[in-house]
Amino acid sequence: MYLTKNELEIMDVMWAAEKPLSRGELMERSVDKSWKSSSVHILLNSMLGKGAICEAGFTRCGKTCGRTYAAAVTVEEYYASTLNSTRTKPDLKKLTAEIAKQMKAGE
C-alpha cells in the first residue's frame, strides 16, 4: 500500500488518536496540515479505497450525523508493508540498526 504525503498526515492523526474520528475531529487535530480543508473528502475516499482506513460508525454532528473513520492498519503494519513495495529488499539487520540510529538521533 502506498500513501501520499497528505494521506500519511491524516494517518498520523488517526494513529495518535487511537479512536475513530469524524471528519470534523480530524480537521481539528490536523493543525500542521499541508492539504486543503476542501480536499479532505477526496483524501478519505482514496484512503478507504486503499484499505488504510475503514468506516467505524456514525456520530452526532450538530443536527446531523457524520461518519467516523479509524485506521485499518497500525503504523508498524504500514511501514512493514512499504518494505515489500520495492524490488530491492533491505538487509534486516542493517535496516534495524539504521532505524535505531535515526530514532536515537531524533530524541
Coordinates of C-alpha atoms in Angstrom, one line a residue:
M1 CA 0.0 0.0 0.0
Y2 CA 1.4 3.4 -0.9
L3 CA 0.1 6.5 0.8
T4 CA 0.8 10.1 -0.3
K5 CA 2.3 12.7 2.0
N6 CA -1.2 14.2 2.6
E7 CA -2.7 10.7 3.4
L8 CA 0.2 10.0 5.8
E9 CA -0.5 13.3 7.6
I10 CA -4.1 12.0 8.1
M11 CA -2.9 8.6 9.2
D12 CA -0.5 10.2 11.8
V13 CA -3.6 12.0 13.3
M14 CA -5.6 8.8 13.3
W15 CA -2.7 6.7 14.8
A16 CA -2.2 9.3 17.5
A17 CA -5.9 9.5 18.4
E18 CA -6.3 5.7 18.8
K19 CA -10.0 6.0 18.4
P20 CA -12.4 6.6 15.4
L21 CA -12.6 10.2 14.3
S22 CA -15.3 12.2 12.5
R23 CA -14.3 14.5 9.6
G24 CA -14.6 17.5 12.0
E25 CA -12.5 15.9 14.7
L26 CA -9.9 15.1 12.1
M27 CA -9.8 18.7 10.9
E28 CA -9.5 20.0 14.5
R29 CA -6.5 17.7 15.1
S30 CA -4.8 18.4 11.8
V31 CA -3.1 21.7 12.8
D32 CA 0.0 21.4 10.6
K33 CA -1.6 20.0 7.5
S34 CA -0.3 20.6 4.1
W35 CA -3.6 19.8 2.3
K36 CA -6.6 22.0 1.8
S37 CA -9.6 21.5 4.0
S38 CA -11.8 21.2 1.0
S39 CA -9.9 18.1 -0.2
V40 CA -10.4 16.0 3.0
H41 CA -13.3 14.1 1.4
I42 CA -11.1 13.1 -1.6
L43 CA -8.3 12.0 0.7
L44 CA -10.6 10.0 2.9
N45 CA -12.2 8.3 -0.1
S46 CA -8.8 7.4 -1.5
M47 CA -7.6 6.0 1.8
L48 CA -10.8 3.9 2.1
G49 CA -10.2 2.5 -1.4
K50 CA -6.6 1.6 -0.4
G51 CA -7.7 -0.1 2.8
A52 CA -5.7 2.3 5.0
I53 CA -8.8 3.4 6.9
C54 CA -12.3 2.0 7.5
E55 CA -15.7 3.3 8.4
A56 CA -16.1 2.9 12.1
G57 CA -19.6 4.1 12.6
F58 CA -21.6 7.4 13.0
T59 CA -21.5 10.2 15.4
R60 CA -23.8 13.2 16.0
C61 CA -22.5 16.4 14.4
G62 CA -24.9 19.2 15.4
K63 CA -28.3 18.4 13.9
T64 CA -26.9 15.8 11.5
C65 CA -24.9 12.5 11.7
G66 CA -21.5 12.0 10.3
R67 CA -19.3 9.0 9.6
T68 CA -16.3 8.2 11.8
Y69 CA -13.1 6.7 10.4
A70 CA -10.4 4.6 12.0
A71 CA -7.0 3.4 10.9
A72 CA -7.3 -0.1 9.4
V73 CA -3.6 -0.8 9.8
T74 CA -1.1 0.1 12.6
V75 CA 1.8 2.3 12.0
E76 CA 4.1 -0.7 12.2
E77 CA 2.0 -2.7 9.7
Y78 CA 2.0 0.2 7.2
Y79 CA 5.8 0.7 7.3
A80 CA 6.4 -3.0 7.2
S81 CA 4.2 -3.2 4.1
T82 CA 6.3 -0.5 2.4
L83 CA 9.3 -2.7 2.5
N84 CA 7.6 -5.2 0.2
S85 CA 6.7 -2.5 -2.3
T86 CA 10.3 -2.1 -3.6
R87 CA 12.3 -4.5 -5.8
T88 CA 15.4 -4.4 -3.7
K89 CA 14.8 -5.7 -0.2
P90 CA 16.8 -4.2 2.6
D91 CA 19.0 -6.3 4.8
L92 CA 17.0 -6.7 8.0
K93 CA 20.0 -6.3 10.4
K94 CA 21.2 -3.1 8.6
L95 CA 17.7 -1.7 8.4
T96 CA 17.1 -2.3 12.1
A97 CA 20.4 -0.7 13.0
E98 CA 19.6 2.3 10.8
I99 CA 16.1 2.7 12.4
A100 CA 17.6 2.6 15.9
K101 CA 20.3 5.1 14.9
Q102 CA 17.7 7.6 13.4
M103 CA 15.4 7.2 16.4
K104 CA 18.3 7.9 18.8
A105 CA 19.2 11.0 16.8
G106 CA 15.6 12.2 16.9
E107 CA 15.4 12.2 20.7

